[in-house]
Coordinates of C-alpha atoms in Angstrom, one line a residue:
M14 CA 0.0 0.0 0.0
T15 CA 2.9 2.4 0.7
D16 CA 5.8 3.6 -1.5
G17 CA 8.3 2.9 1.3
A18 CA 8.8 2.9 5.0
A19 CA 11.4 4.5 7.2
T20 CA 10.4 2.9 10.5
S21 CA 7.8 0.4 11.5
D22 CA 5.1 2.8 11.1
L23 CA 6.5 5.9 9.2
H24 CA 5.8 5.6 5.5
F25 CA 5.9 7.6 2.4
L26 CA 3.4 8.3 -0.3
T27 CA 4.4 9.6 -3.6
V28 CA 2.1 12.4 -5.0
D29 CA 2.5 14.9 -7.8
G30 CA 5.5 17.0 -6.9
G31 CA 7.1 14.9 -4.1
R32 CA 6.6 12.5 -1.2
L33 CA 4.4 12.7 1.8
A34 CA 5.5 11.2 5.1
Y35 CA 2.8 9.7 7.4
R36 CA 2.5 7.6 10.5
D37 CA 0.2 4.6 10.2
T38 CA -0.6 2.8 13.3
G39 CA -3.5 0.9 15.0
G40 CA -5.6 -2.0 14.0
P41 CA -8.5 -2.8 11.6
G42 CA -10.8 -0.2 13.1
A43 CA -12.3 2.8 11.5
P44 CA -9.9 5.3 10.1
L45 CA -8.9 8.4 12.0
V46 CA -6.6 11.0 10.5
L47 CA -4.6 13.5 12.7
L48 CA -3.6 16.8 10.9
H49 CA -0.9 18.9 12.6
G50 CA -0.6 22.6 13.0
G51 CA 1.5 24.9 10.8
F52 CA 5.3 24.6 11.3
L53 CA 4.8 21.4 13.4
D54 CA 4.7 17.8 12.3
H55 CA 3.1 14.5 13.2
R56 CA 4.9 14.4 16.5
M57 CA 2.5 16.9 18.0
W58 CA 0.1 13.9 18.2
Q59 CA 2.3 11.9 20.5
H60 CA -0.5 11.6 23.1
Q61 CA -3.2 10.9 20.7
L62 CA -1.5 8.2 18.5
P63 CA -1.3 5.5 21.1
Y64 CA -4.6 6.3 22.7
F65 CA -6.8 6.2 19.5
A66 CA -4.7 3.4 18.0
R67 CA -6.3 1.0 20.5
E68 CA -9.6 1.3 18.5
F69 CA -8.9 3.1 15.2
R70 CA -6.6 2.9 12.2
V71 CA -4.7 6.1 12.9
L72 CA -2.9 8.1 10.2
A73 CA -0.8 11.1 11.0
P74 CA 0.7 12.7 7.9
D75 CA 3.3 15.5 7.7
A76 CA 2.0 18.2 5.5
R77 CA 4.2 19.3 2.5
G78 CA 7.0 21.4 3.7
H79 CA 6.7 20.0 7.2
G80 CA 8.5 17.3 9.2
A81 CA 9.7 14.4 6.9
S82 CA 7.5 15.4 3.9
D83 CA 9.1 17.1 0.7
N84 CA 8.7 20.7 0.1
A85 CA 6.2 21.6 -2.4
S86 CA 7.7 22.1 -5.9
E87 CA 4.5 23.1 -7.7
P88 CA 1.1 24.4 -6.7
F89 CA -1.0 21.8 -4.6
R90 CA -4.2 21.6 -2.6
P91 CA -3.5 20.3 0.9
A92 CA -7.0 18.7 1.0
D93 CA -6.1 16.7 -2.1
D94 CA -3.0 15.3 -0.4
V95 CA -5.1 13.9 2.5
A96 CA -7.6 12.5 0.0
A97 CA -4.8 10.9 -2.0
L98 CA -3.5 9.2 1.2
L99 CA -7.0 7.8 2.1
R100 CA -7.6 6.6 -1.4
R101 CA -4.2 5.0 -1.8
L102 CA -4.8 3.1 1.5
D103 CA -8.4 2.3 0.4
L104 CA -9.8 4.0 3.5
G105 CA -12.8 6.2 4.3
P106 CA -14.9 7.8 5.2
A107 CA -12.6 8.9 8.0
V108 CA -12.8 11.0 11.1
L109 CA -10.4 14.0 10.6
V110 CA -8.9 15.7 13.6
G111 CA -7.0 18.9 13.0
V112 CA -5.4 21.7 15.0
S113 CA -5.0 25.2 13.4
M114 CA -3.7 24.7 9.9
G115 CA -4.7 21.1 10.2
G116 CA -8.2 22.0 11.1
G117 CA -8.6 24.1 8.1
T118 CA -7.3 21.3 5.9
A119 CA -9.8 19.0 7.6
V120 CA -12.6 21.3 6.7
D121 CA -11.4 21.7 3.2
V122 CA -11.3 17.9 2.7
A123 CA -15.0 17.9 3.8
L124 CA -15.7 20.6 1.2
E125 CA -13.8 19.0 -1.7
H126 CA -14.1 15.3 -0.9
P127 CA -17.1 14.9 1.3
E128 CA -17.5 11.2 0.6
L129 CA -14.2 10.6 2.5
V130 CA -15.2 12.3 5.7
R131 CA -17.2 10.7 8.5
A132 CA -16.8 13.5 11.1
L133 CA -14.5 16.5 11.9
V134 CA -12.8 17.6 15.1
V135 CA -11.1 21.0 14.9
T136 CA -9.1 23.2 17.3
A137 CA -8.4 26.8 16.8
A138 CA -9.6 26.8 13.3
G139 CA -12.5 27.4 10.9
T140 CA -11.9 26.9 7.2
S141 CA -8.5 27.5 5.6
E142 CA -9.6 31.0 4.9
A143 CA -8.3 32.3 8.2
V144 CA -9.4 35.7 9.4
F145 CA -7.0 37.6 11.7
A146 CA -7.9 40.9 13.4
D147 CA -6.8 40.4 17.0
P148 CA -3.9 42.9 17.8
W149 CA -2.2 40.3 19.8
V150 CA -2.1 37.8 16.8
L151 CA -1.2 40.6 14.4
G152 CA 1.7 41.5 16.8
V153 CA 3.1 38.0 16.9
Q154 CA 2.9 37.7 13.1
A155 CA 4.7 41.1 12.8
E156 CA 7.5 39.7 15.1
Q157 CA 7.7 36.6 12.9
Q158 CA 8.0 38.7 9.8
R159 CA 10.7 40.9 11.2
A160 CA 12.7 37.8 12.3
F161 CA 12.4 36.2 9.0
E162 CA 13.5 39.3 7.1
A163 CA 16.5 39.6 9.5
G164 CA 17.5 36.0 8.8
D165 CA 17.1 35.2 12.5
P166 CA 15.4 31.7 12.6
A167 CA 15.8 31.5 16.4
A168 CA 13.9 34.8 16.9
W169 CA 11.2 33.6 14.5
V170 CA 10.7 30.3 16.5
E171 CA 10.5 32.2 19.8
A172 CA 7.9 34.6 18.4
Y173 CA 6.0 31.5 17.0
L174 CA 6.0 29.8 20.4
Q175 CA 3.8 32.6 21.8
F176 CA 0.9 30.7 20.3
A177 CA 1.6 28.0 22.8
S178 CA 1.0 30.2 25.8
G179 CA -1.6 32.4 24.1
P180 CA -2.3 36.0 25.0
H181 CA -3.2 35.5 28.6
R182 CA -0.1 34.1 30.2
A183 CA 3.7 33.8 29.7
L184 CA 5.5 31.0 27.9
A185 CA 7.2 30.1 31.3
E186 CA 3.7 29.0 32.5
V187 CA 3.5 26.3 29.8
D188 CA 4.9 22.8 30.5
P189 CA 8.6 23.0 29.5
A190 CA 8.3 19.6 27.8
V191 CA 5.5 20.9 25.5
V192 CA 7.6 24.1 24.7
A193 CA 10.7 22.0 24.0
L194 CA 8.8 19.8 21.5
M195 CA 7.2 22.6 19.8
R196 CA 10.5 24.4 19.5
D197 CA 12.2 21.4 18.0
M198 CA 9.3 20.9 15.5
A199 CA 9.2 24.5 14.4
A200 CA 12.9 24.8 14.1
S201 CA 13.1 21.7 12.0
T202 CA 10.4 22.8 9.7
L203 CA 11.8 26.3 9.4
A204 CA 15.1 24.9 8.4
K205 CA 13.4 23.4 5.3
H206 CA 12.5 26.9 4.1
R207 CA 15.7 28.9 4.4
E208 CA 15.3 30.3 0.9
P209 CA 12.4 32.6 0.4
G210 CA 9.8 31.0 -2.0
P211 CA 6.2 31.3 -3.0
D212 CA 3.5 29.6 -0.9
Q213 CA 2.4 26.8 -3.3
R214 CA -0.8 26.0 -1.4
V215 CA -4.0 26.4 -3.5
L216 CA -7.0 26.8 -1.0
P217 CA -10.6 26.4 -1.8
A218 CA -12.6 29.5 -2.8
D219 CA -15.7 30.6 -0.8
S220 CA -15.0 28.1 1.9
W221 CA -17.1 29.8 4.6
T222 CA -20.1 30.1 2.4
R223 CA -19.7 26.3 1.3
A224 CA -19.2 25.2 5.0
A225 CA -23.0 25.5 5.4
G226 CA -23.3 22.4 3.2
I227 CA -21.0 20.2 5.2
K228 CA -23.1 17.2 6.3
A229 CA -20.5 15.5 8.6
P230 CA -20.9 16.3 12.3
V231 CA -18.3 18.8 13.6
L232 CA -16.8 19.2 17.1
A233 CA -14.6 22.2 18.0
V234 CA -12.3 21.6 20.9
N235 CA -10.6 24.8 21.9
G236 CA -8.3 25.9 24.7
A237 CA -9.9 28.6 26.8
L238 CA -6.7 30.7 26.7
A239 CA -6.4 30.8 22.9
S240 CA -6.5 34.1 20.9
T241 CA -9.8 35.7 20.2
D242 CA -9.3 35.2 16.5
H243 CA -8.8 31.5 16.7
L244 CA -11.8 31.0 19.1
A245 CA -14.0 33.1 16.9
M246 CA -13.1 31.1 13.7
A247 CA -13.9 27.8 15.5
D248 CA -17.2 29.3 16.8
R249 CA -18.1 30.5 13.4
L250 CA -17.6 27.1 11.9
V251 CA -19.8 25.4 14.6
R252 CA -22.5 27.9 14.0
T253 CA -22.3 27.6 10.2
V254 CA -22.4 23.8 9.7
P255 CA -25.7 21.9 10.3
D256 CA -24.3 19.7 13.0
G257 CA -21.8 21.6 15.0
R258 CA -20.9 21.6 18.7
S259 CA -18.0 22.9 20.8
A260 CA -16.1 22.0 24.0
T261 CA -13.5 23.9 26.0
V262 CA -10.4 22.7 27.7
E263 CA -9.5 25.1 30.5
G264 CA -6.0 26.2 31.3
T265 CA -4.8 25.6 27.6
A266 CA -4.3 27.8 24.7
H267 CA -3.6 26.9 20.9
Y268 CA -2.7 23.2 21.6
P269 CA -5.0 21.5 24.2
N270 CA -4.0 18.2 22.8
L271 CA -0.5 18.7 24.1
E272 CA -1.2 20.6 27.2
R273 CA -4.0 18.4 28.5
P274 CA -4.1 15.3 26.4
E275 CA -6.3 13.2 28.7
E276 CA -9.0 15.7 28.6
F277 CA -8.6 16.4 24.9
N278 CA -8.7 12.7 24.1
A279 CA -11.8 12.0 26.3
L280 CA -13.7 14.9 24.5
V281 CA -12.9 13.5 21.1
R282 CA -13.7 9.9 22.2
D283 CA -17.0 10.8 23.7
F284 CA -17.9 12.7 20.5
L285 CA -17.1 9.8 18.4
T286 CA -19.0 7.4 20.6
G287 CA -22.0 9.7 20.3
I288 CA -22.0 9.8 16.6
H289 CA -21.3 6.1 15.7
G290 CA -20.7 4.1 18.8
G291 CA -16.9 4.5 18.5

């Protein structure tokens, strides 16, 4: 089924323009796909992979330009990459779970390939047409841009890590192990993009309007300390789709799956039990 394997469950799928790396673990259960946030990789799901693999066939791909996947050499649609992976493995419909960028991709798969989607779980995301107006978010993005223009990847990563803490606390208040993992993932991904280049992603048009037609049930699991923008996008998605609901993980920001994995996992598991008995 795969084009090669690096370890027992890290595999590679050849697509137009390169190879995608993905974890493939679990048994013969229903498929569940974990889609990571921007500048991270499949390792952000370290607490979800073993938990859900007990009952599901769990896939955790690295998006193009992230982790062990190739950089994009031509325009591509992230949703099509997820669809290609499911079709190559003859899987679906699947539950798609995504944080931030990964949440937007999950929604886009539901828009472009609805037959492959059983349910959606998103965190800090709506569709891939992100809307940013929060002064705190805009300030962090400005710090990242200044660091990039100055050729200072370490400063870029430190600015990026502010999303781990969110606008209401200091980074020192976040579990050091979570910060260390995020720093390593972000630095590794950033190292793949040392030379400026175009963003090759092609995103669906009119995604917010089309989201009203998503038939799959949607759960938004948000950290209570996340930015106003990210909470607003997730809330807008839940209110737009016909079957949407939300849950909050207190004491966490952009990445509740890393900060409070037991609570995150239980919320997702209860949602899946409610829609199809697991």
